[in-house]
Amino acid sequence: MKQKIGSLITSKLLPLTIIVFAIIIAFMLRISGNQFSPVSVDAVLPQVKIMVVEPSTIKVPIHSQGVVIPKTEIRLAPEVSGKVMKVSPKLSSGTFFKKGDILFEIDPTNYELEVTRARAAVAKAKLSLTHAKSRGAKALIAEAKSSYYATIAGLNMAKEQVAKTKIKAPFDGVVKDTNIGFGQVVAYGAPVATIYATDMAEVRLPLTDVQLGLIDIPTENTTLEEQPDVELSAIYAGKKYSWQGKIVRFESSIDQRNRLQYVVAQVDEPFKTDPQDPKRPMLVSGLFVRSKINGKQLENVISVPRIALRNGNTVLTVDKSYRLKIKMVNIVYRGKDQVFIDEGLEAFDKVIVTPLNVVVDGMKVQVSGRSE
């Protein structure tokens, strides 16, 4: 009986208790309602760097690369056969020599013997000519003269053979490699060394069709001043060095392997010390170099960093209201570091040079700095 009365009281009081608590909470919220105010949250705007662009007249830099080769390189070979009697110290790999230096000598004994015989033949022919003249017979005189002149020619040839036993340098140059030694028997025309001239060096530079179209290709009538300038550079012992040259010719053929065409850069006196940079190394054969060719002059062109380009042919700009604008552009040439544009941008446009993950035309941005 008591349990029934207790449960009845609980069932009656529980709803009333809940209602009382609800009234108290509502009253407290009403009293404290004026103590809370909504918090405003500012939107986080993307921060970007910009560069202000202006059209200008630009000589487009065309970049390529290649390997230095000598303009003149030959396989040195004797014009007579025989045993090597002397080899100059200058006929060693990497050694420099001057035009006319004797590089090696062949035993001249047999060739000097031929000179002696030729002189005897000349003396005999001269005597025969004297006898013919004393007789006065024109036919005999003519025959004696022919014989005499033939023996003189033979003597001169024998002397030339002796001279050829001393092999001289045909130009100022350096030895690339050798295959000769004292006592070695060498044959006529058999190469014994490779040498190359030091007056000029060349570099074959591969170019695409677009790059080739931006270069003033030299012709037979092109003067030295009109030939495009080129700067060659290489890293040596951790430091960058450069050499100035000219684009001297165009190879009128296409490499079937890569479908590229080649121009040839030429550098005069590649082994000469640079007075302004005495530590600059020599531009030796086989050195890998990068090149920057002065291309054609383009007017009213805007240059922007490649990082400013998006999706191939669009750039992002910021207007006066700091809103992002997407602009389509026409690209004249895509360089190594720069992109050259002739349509789509105007003077003093503010081009964004900061990468953005999300881009919406018209969205607001915050300019955090400028790039030169």
CSV table of C-alpha atoms in Angstrom, one decimal:
chain,number,residue,atom,x,y,z
A,1,MET,CA,0.0,0.0,0.0
A,2,LYS,CA,2.8,2.4,0.9
A,3,GLN,CA,4.7,1.6,-2.3
A,4,LYS,CA,1.6,2.5,-4.4
A,5,ILE,CA,1.3,5.8,-2.6
A,6,GLY,CA,5.0,6.6,-3.1
A,7,SER,CA,4.9,5.9,-6.8
A,8,LEU,CA,1.8,7.9,-7.2
A,9,ILE,CA,3.4,10.9,-5.6
A,10,THR,CA,6.5,10.5,-7.8
A,11,SER,CA,4.5,10.3,-10.9
A,12,LYS,CA,2.7,13.5,-10.0
A,13,LEU,CA,5.7,15.6,-8.9
A,14,LEU,CA,8.2,14.7,-11.7
A,15,PRO,CA,6.4,16.7,-14.4
A,16,LEU,CA,6.0,19.6,-12.1
A,17,THR,CA,9.7,19.5,-11.2
A,18,ILE,CA,10.7,19.6,-14.9
A,19,ILE,CA,8.4,22.5,-15.5
A,20,VAL,CA,9.9,24.5,-12.6
A,21,PHE,CA,13.4,23.9,-13.8
A,22,ALA,CA,12.5,24.9,-17.3
A,23,ILE,CA,11.0,28.2,-16.0
A,24,ILE,CA,14.1,28.9,-13.9
A,25,ILE,CA,16.5,28.3,-16.9
A,26,ALA,CA,14.4,30.5,-19.2
A,27,PHE,CA,14.4,33.2,-16.6
A,28,MET,CA,18.2,33.1,-16.2
A,29,LEU,CA,18.7,33.1,-19.9
A,30,ARG,CA,16.5,36.2,-20.2
A,31,ILE,CA,18.3,38.0,-17.5
A,32,SER,CA,21.8,37.2,-19.0
A,33,GLY,CA,20.7,37.6,-22.6
A,34,ASN,CA,22.1,41.2,-22.9
A,35,GLN,CA,25.6,39.9,-21.9
A,36,PHE,CA,26.1,38.0,-25.1
A,37,SER,CA,26.8,39.6,-28.6
A,38,PRO,CA,27.4,37.9,-31.9
A,39,VAL,CA,31.1,37.6,-32.9
A,40,SER,CA,32.0,38.7,-36.4
A,41,VAL,CA,34.5,36.5,-38.3
A,42,ASP,CA,36.5,38.1,-41.0
A,43,ALA,CA,37.1,36.1,-44.2
A,44,VAL,CA,40.7,35.0,-44.8
A,45,LEU,CA,41.7,36.4,-48.2
A,46,PRO,CA,44.5,34.7,-50.3
A,47,GLN,CA,47.7,36.7,-50.1
A,48,VAL,CA,49.4,37.3,-53.5
A,49,LYS,CA,52.5,39.0,-54.9
A,50,ILE,CA,52.0,41.1,-58.0
A,51,MET,CA,54.2,42.7,-60.7
A,52,VAL,CA,53.1,45.7,-62.7
A,53,VAL,CA,53.8,45.1,-66.4
A,54,GLU,CA,54.5,47.4,-69.2
A,55,PRO,CA,55.0,46.8,-73.0
A,56,SER,CA,58.5,47.2,-74.3
A,57,THR,CA,60.9,46.4,-77.1
A,58,ILE,CA,62.7,43.1,-76.3
A,59,LYS,CA,65.3,41.0,-77.9
A,60,VAL,CA,64.1,37.6,-77.2
A,61,PRO,CA,66.7,35.3,-75.5
A,62,ILE,CA,66.8,31.9,-77.1
A,63,HIS,CA,68.3,29.2,-74.9
A,64,SER,CA,70.0,26.0,-76.0
A,65,GLN,CA,73.0,23.9,-75.2
A,66,GLY,CA,75.8,21.9,-76.8
A,67,VAL,CA,79.3,20.7,-76.7
A,68,VAL,CA,82.4,22.6,-77.8
A,69,ILE,CA,84.2,21.3,-80.8
A,70,PRO,CA,87.2,22.8,-82.6
A,71,LYS,CA,86.6,24.6,-85.9
A,72,THR,CA,89.6,22.8,-87.4
A,73,GLU,CA,90.6,19.3,-86.4
A,74,ILE,CA,92.8,16.9,-88.4
A,75,ARG,CA,94.5,13.5,-88.2
A,76,LEU,CA,98.2,14.2,-88.5
A,77,ALA,CA,99.8,11.7,-91.0
A,78,PRO,CA,103.3,11.7,-92.6
A,79,GLU,CA,103.7,12.1,-96.3
A,80,VAL,CA,106.7,9.7,-96.4
A,81,SER,CA,107.4,6.3,-94.9
A,82,GLY,CA,110.2,5.3,-92.5
A,83,LYS,CA,111.4,4.9,-89.0
A,84,VAL,CA,110.7,7.7,-86.4
A,85,MET,CA,114.0,9.1,-85.3
A,86,LYS,CA,112.7,11.9,-83.0
A,87,VAL,CA,109.4,12.9,-81.3
A,88,SER,CA,109.0,16.4,-80.0
A,89,PRO,CA,107.8,16.8,-76.4
A,90,LYS,CA,105.1,19.0,-77.9
A,91,LEU,CA,103.5,16.0,-79.5
A,92,SER,CA,101.8,14.9,-76.3
A,93,SER,CA,98.1,14.9,-75.4
A,94,GLY,CA,97.1,18.4,-74.2
A,95,THR,CA,100.3,20.1,-75.3
A,96,PHE,CA,100.2,23.3,-77.3
A,97,PHE,CA,102.4,24.0,-80.3
A,98,LYS,CA,102.9,26.8,-82.8
A,99,LYS,CA,102.7,26.7,-86.6
A,100,GLY,CA,105.9,25.4,-88.1
A,101,ASP,CA,107.1,23.5,-84.9
A,102,ILE,CA,108.7,20.2,-85.8
A,103,LEU,CA,106.5,17.5,-84.2
A,104,PHE,CA,108.4,14.4,-85.2
A,105,GLU,CA,111.1,13.3,-87.6
A,106,ILE,CA,111.5,10.3,-89.9
A,107,ASP,CA,114.9,8.8,-90.8
A,108,PRO,CA,115.9,10.8,-93.9
A,109,THR,CA,118.8,8.5,-95.1
A,110,ASN,CA,117.1,6.9,-98.0
A,111,TYR,CA,115.6,10.2,-99.1
A,112,GLU,CA,118.9,12.0,-99.0
A,113,LEU,CA,120.4,9.2,-101.1
A,114,GLU,CA,117.7,9.9,-103.7
A,115,VAL,CA,118.8,13.6,-103.7
A,116,THR,CA,122.4,12.5,-104.4
A,117,ARG,CA,121.2,10.4,-107.3
A,118,ALA,CA,119.0,13.2,-108.6
A,119,ARG,CA,121.9,15.6,-108.6
A,120,ALA,CA,124.1,13.1,-110.5
A,121,ALA,CA,121.3,12.8,-113.0
A,122,VAL,CA,121.1,16.6,-113.4
A,123,ALA,CA,124.9,16.8,-113.9
A,124,LYS,CA,124.8,14.1,-116.6
A,125,ALA,CA,121.8,15.7,-118.3
A,126,LYS,CA,123.5,19.1,-118.3
A,127,LEU,CA,126.6,17.6,-119.9
A,128,SER,CA,124.5,15.9,-122.6
A,129,LEU,CA,122.8,19.3,-123.3
A,130,THR,CA,126.2,21.0,-123.7
A,131,HIS,CA,127.3,18.3,-126.2
A,132,ALA,CA,124.1,18.7,-128.1
A,133,LYS,CA,124.5,22.4,-128.4
A,134,SER,CA,128.1,22.0,-129.6
A,135,ARG,CA,126.9,19.8,-132.4
A,136,GLY,CA,124.2,22.2,-133.4
A,137,ALA,CA,121.5,19.6,-134.1
A,138,LYS,CA,118.1,21.1,-133.1
A,139,ALA,CA,116.5,17.7,-132.5
A,140,LEU,CA,119.3,16.6,-130.2
A,141,ILE,CA,119.2,19.9,-128.4
A,142,ALA,CA,115.5,19.7,-127.8
A,143,GLU,CA,115.8,16.1,-126.5
A,144,ALA,CA,118.7,17.1,-124.2
A,145,LYS,CA,116.7,20.1,-122.8
A,146,SER,CA,113.7,17.9,-122.0
A,147,SER,CA,116.0,15.4,-120.3
A,148,TYR,CA,117.7,18.1,-118.4
A,149,TYR,CA,114.5,19.8,-117.1
A,150,ALA,CA,113.1,16.4,-116.1
A,151,THR,CA,116.2,15.7,-114.0
A,152,ILE,CA,115.8,19.1,-112.3
A,153,ALA,CA,112.2,18.3,-111.5
A,154,GLY,CA,113.3,14.9,-110.1
A,155,LEU,CA,115.9,16.7,-107.9
A,156,ASN,CA,113.3,19.1,-106.6
A,157,MET,CA,111.0,16.2,-105.8
A,158,ALA,CA,113.8,14.4,-104.0
A,159,LYS,CA,114.5,17.5,-101.9
A,160,GLU,CA,110.8,17.8,-101.0
A,161,GLN,CA,110.8,14.2,-99.8
A,162,VAL,CA,113.7,15.0,-97.5
A,163,ALA,CA,111.9,18.0,-96.2
A,164,LYS,CA,108.8,15.9,-95.5
A,165,THR,CA,110.8,13.7,-93.1
A,166,LYS,CA,110.4,16.6,-90.7
A,167,ILE,CA,106.7,16.8,-89.9
A,168,LYS,CA,105.7,20.4,-89.0
A,169,ALA,CA,102.6,21.8,-87.3
A,170,PRO,CA,100.3,23.3,-90.0
A,171,PHE,CA,98.8,25.8,-87.5
A,172,ASP,CA,98.8,27.0,-83.9
A,173,GLY,CA,97.0,24.3,-82.0
A,174,VAL,CA,96.9,21.6,-79.3
A,175,VAL,CA,97.4,17.8,-79.4
A,176,LYS,CA,94.2,15.8,-78.8
A,177,ASP,CA,95.7,12.3,-78.9
A,178,THR,CA,98.8,10.5,-80.3
A,179,ASN,CA,99.9,7.1,-81.4
A,180,ILE,CA,103.6,7.4,-82.1
A,181,GLY,CA,106.9,6.6,-80.5
A,182,PHE,CA,110.6,6.7,-81.1
A,183,GLY,CA,111.8,3.9,-83.4
A,184,GLN,CA,108.3,3.2,-84.7
A,185,VAL,CA,108.0,2.6,-88.4
A,186,VAL,CA,105.3,4.8,-89.9
A,187,ALA,CA,103.6,4.4,-93.3
A,188,TYR,CA,102.7,7.1,-95.8
A,189,GLY,CA,99.3,8.5,-94.9
A,190,ALA,CA,98.8,6.5,-91.7
A,191,PRO,CA,97.5,8.8,-88.9
A,192,VAL,CA,99.7,9.1,-85.9
A,193,ALA,CA,98.0,11.9,-83.9
A,194,THR,CA,94.9,14.1,-83.8
A,195,ILE,CA,95.5,17.9,-83.5
A,196,TYR,CA,93.2,20.9,-83.6
A,197,ALA,CA,93.6,24.6,-84.1
A,198,THR,CA,93.2,27.0,-81.2
A,199,ASP,CA,92.1,30.1,-83.3
A,200,MET,CA,88.3,29.3,-83.2
A,201,ALA,CA,85.9,27.0,-81.4
A,202,GLU,CA,82.4,26.0,-82.4
A,203,VAL,CA,79.2,24.8,-80.7
A,204,ARG,CA,76.3,23.1,-82.6
A,205,LEU,CA,73.1,24.4,-81.0
A,206,PRO,CA,69.8,22.5,-81.5
A,207,LEU,CA,66.7,24.7,-82.0
A,208,THR,CA,63.0,24.1,-82.5
A,209,ASP,CA,61.1,25.6,-85.4
A,210,VAL,CA,59.7,28.4,-83.1
A,211,GLN,CA,63.1,29.2,-81.8
A,212,LEU,CA,64.6,29.3,-85.3
A,213,GLY,CA,61.9,31.7,-86.4
A,214,LEU,CA,63.0,34.2,-83.7
A,215,ILE,CA,66.6,34.3,-84.9
A,216,ASP,CA,68.1,36.4,-87.8
A,217,ILE,CA,69.7,33.4,-89.6
A,218,PRO,CA,73.1,34.5,-91.1
A,219,THR,CA,73.6,34.2,-94.8
A,220,GLU,CA,76.6,34.6,-97.1
A,221,ASN,CA,76.0,38.4,-97.2
A,222,THR,CA,75.6,38.8,-93.4
A,223,THR,CA,78.3,41.0,-91.9
A,224,LEU,CA,80.0,40.3,-88.6
A,225,GLU,CA,78.0,43.0,-86.9
A,226,GLU,CA,74.7,41.6,-88.2
A,227,GLN,CA,75.4,38.1,-87.0
A,228,PRO,CA,73.4,37.3,-83.8
A,229,ASP,CA,75.3,37.5,-80.5
A,230,VAL,CA,75.5,34.5,-78.3
A,231,GLU,CA,76.7,34.0,-74.8
A,232,LEU,CA,78.1,30.6,-73.8
A,233,SER,CA,78.3,29.6,-70.2
A,234,ALA,CA,79.7,26.6,-68.2
A,235,ILE,CA,80.2,25.6,-64.6
A,236,TYR,CA,83.8,25.1,-63.7
A,237,ALA,CA,84.9,24.2,-60.1
A,238,GLY,CA,81.5,25.4,-58.9
A,239,LYS,CA,81.6,28.8,-60.6
A,240,LYS,CA,79.9,30.0,-63.7
A,241,TYR,CA,82.0,31.4,-66.5
A,242,SER,CA,80.9,32.9,-69.9
A,243,TRP,CA,82.3,33.5,-73.4
A,244,GLN,CA,81.0,35.8,-76.1
A,245,GLY,CA,80.5,34.6,-79.6
A,246,LYS,CA,78.5,34.8,-82.8
A,247,ILE,CA,76.0,32.7,-84.7
A,248,VAL,CA,77.8,32.2,-88.0
A,249,ARG,CA,75.8,29.7,-89.9
A,250,PHE,CA,72.7,27.5,-90.1
A,251,GLU,CA,72.9,23.8,-90.9
A,252,SER,CA,70.2,23.3,-93.6
A,253,SER,CA,69.2,19.8,-92.4
A,254,ILE,CA,66.9,18.3,-89.8
A,255,ASP,CA,68.2,15.8,-87.2
A,256,GLN,CA,66.0,12.7,-87.9
A,257,ARG,CA,66.3,11.6,-84.3
A,258,ASN,CA,64.9,14.6,-82.6
A,259,ARG,CA,63.5,16.7,-85.5
A,260,LEU,CA,65.6,19.7,-84.4
A,261,GLN,CA,67.6,22.0,-86.6
A,262,TYR,CA,71.1,23.4,-85.7
A,263,VAL,CA,72.8,26.7,-85.8
A,264,VAL,CA,76.5,27.0,-85.2
A,265,ALA,CA,78.0,29.4,-82.6
A,266,GLN,CA,81.6,30.5,-83.1
A,267,VAL,CA,84.0,31.8,-80.5
A,268,ASP,CA,87.3,33.4,-81.5
A,269,GLU,CA,90.5,32.7,-79.5
A,270,PRO,CA,88.8,30.2,-77.1
A,271,PHE,CA,92.1,29.6,-75.2
A,272,LYS,CA,92.9,33.2,-74.6
A,273,THR,CA,93.0,34.5,-71.0
A,274,ASP,CA,90.2,37.0,-70.2
A,275,PRO,CA,91.9,40.2,-68.7
A,276,GLN,CA,88.8,41.0,-66.7
A,277,ASP,CA,88.6,37.4,-65.4
A,278,PRO,CA,92.0,35.8,-65.3
A,279,LYS,CA,90.7,32.7,-63.6
A,280,ARG,CA,88.3,31.9,-66.4
A,281,PRO,CA,89.2,28.5,-67.9
A,282,MET,CA,89.9,27.8,-71.5
A,283,LEU,CA,87.0,26.9,-73.8
A,284,VAL,CA,88.3,23.4,-74.4
A,285,SER,CA,87.0,20.8,-76.9
A,286,GLY,CA,84.4,18.6,-75.3
A,287,LEU,CA,83.2,21.1,-72.7
A,288,PHE,CA,79.4,21.1,-72.2
A,289,VAL,CA,78.0,24.7,-72.4
A,290,ARG,CA,74.6,26.4,-72.2
A,291,SER,CA,73.8,29.2,-74.6
A,292,LYS,CA,71.7,32.4,-74.8
A,293,ILE,CA,71.2,33.8,-78.3
A,294,ASN,CA,70.0,37.3,-78.9
A,295,GLY,CA,66.9,36.8,-80.9
A,296,LYS,CA,64.9,39.1,-83.1
A,297,GLN,CA,63.7,42.4,-81.7
A,298,LEU,CA,60.0,42.4,-80.8
A,299,GLU,CA,58.0,45.5,-80.2
A,300,ASN,CA,55.1,46.1,-77.7
A,301,VAL,CA,55.8,42.8,-75.9
A,302,ILE,CA,55.2,42.1,-72.2
A,303,SER,CA,57.5,39.7,-70.4
A,304,VAL,CA,56.2,37.8,-67.3
A,305,PRO,CA,57.8,35.0,-65.3
A,306,ARG,CA,56.7,31.5,-66.3
A,307,ILE,CA,55.2,31.0,-62.8
A,308,ALA,CA,52.6,33.6,-63.7
A,309,LEU,CA,51.2,31.4,-66.6
A,310,ARG,CA,48.3,29.1,-65.8
A,311,ASN,CA,46.7,26.5,-67.9
A,312,GLY,CA,48.9,27.2,-70.9
A,313,ASN,CA,47.6,30.6,-72.0
A,314,THR,CA,46.0,32.5,-69.1
A,315,VAL,CA,47.4,34.8,-66.4
A,316,LEU,CA,45.8,36.2,-63.3
A,317,THR,CA,45.6,39.9,-62.6
A,318,VAL,CA,44.3,42.1,-59.7
A,319,ASP,CA,41.9,45.1,-60.4
A,320,LYS,CA,41.4,48.3,-58.5
A,321,SER,CA,39.0,46.6,-56.2
A,322,TYR,CA,41.5,43.9,-55.3
A,323,ARG,CA,39.5,41.3,-57.2
A,324,LEU,CA,41.1,38.6,-59.2
A,325,LYS,CA,40.6,38.6,-63.0
A,326,ILE,CA,41.5,35.7,-65.3
A,327,LYS,CA,42.9,36.9,-68.7
A,328,MET,CA,43.5,34.9,-71.9
A,329,VAL,CA,46.8,35.9,-73.5
A,330,ASN,CA,48.7,35.3,-76.8
A,331,ILE,CA,52.2,34.0,-76.2
A,332,VAL,CA,54.8,34.9,-78.7
A,333,TYR,CA,57.5,32.7,-77.2
A,334,ARG,CA,58.0,30.6,-74.1
A,335,GLY,CA,61.5,31.1,-72.8
A,336,LYS,CA,63.5,29.3,-70.2
A,337,ASP,CA,62.4,31.6,-67.4
A,338,GLN,CA,60.1,34.2,-69.1
A,339,VAL,CA,57.0,34.2,-71.2
A,340,PHE,CA,56.6,36.8,-73.9
A,341,ILE,CA,53.1,38.1,-74.5
A,342,ASP,CA,51.8,40.4,-77.3
A,343,GLU,CA,48.0,40.3,-76.7
A,344,GLY,CA,45.8,40.0,-73.6
A,345,LEU,CA,47.6,42.3,-71.2
A,346,GLU,CA,47.7,46.1,-71.0
A,347,ALA,CA,50.1,48.6,-69.6
A,348,PHE,CA,50.2,48.7,-65.8
A,349,ASP,CA,48.2,45.5,-65.3
A,350,LYS,CA,48.9,43.9,-62.0
A,351,VAL,CA,49.9,40.3,-62.8
A,352,ILE,CA,49.8,37.8,-59.9
A,353,VAL,CA,53.1,35.8,-59.6
A,354,THR,CA,52.1,33.7,-56.6
A,355,PRO,CA,50.8,30.2,-57.2
A,356,LEU,CA,47.1,29.7,-56.1
A,357,ASN,CA,45.4,26.4,-55.6
A,358,VAL,CA,41.9,27.8,-55.9
A,359,VAL,CA,41.0,30.4,-58.5
A,360,VAL,CA,37.6,32.0,-59.0
A,361,ASP,CA,37.2,35.0,-61.3
A,362,GLY,CA,36.2,38.0,-59.2
A,363,MET,CA,37.2,36.7,-55.9
A,364,LYS,CA,39.0,39.1,-53.5
A,365,VAL,CA,42.6,38.8,-52.7
A,366,GLN,CA,45.1,40.6,-50.5
A,367,VAL,CA,48.3,42.0,-52.1
A,368,SER,CA,51.3,41.2,-49.9
A,369,GLY,CA,54.1,42.5,-52.0
A,370,ARG,CA,55.4,43.3,-55.4
A,371,SER,CA,57.9,41.5,-57.6
A,372,GLU,CA,60.3,43.3,-59.9
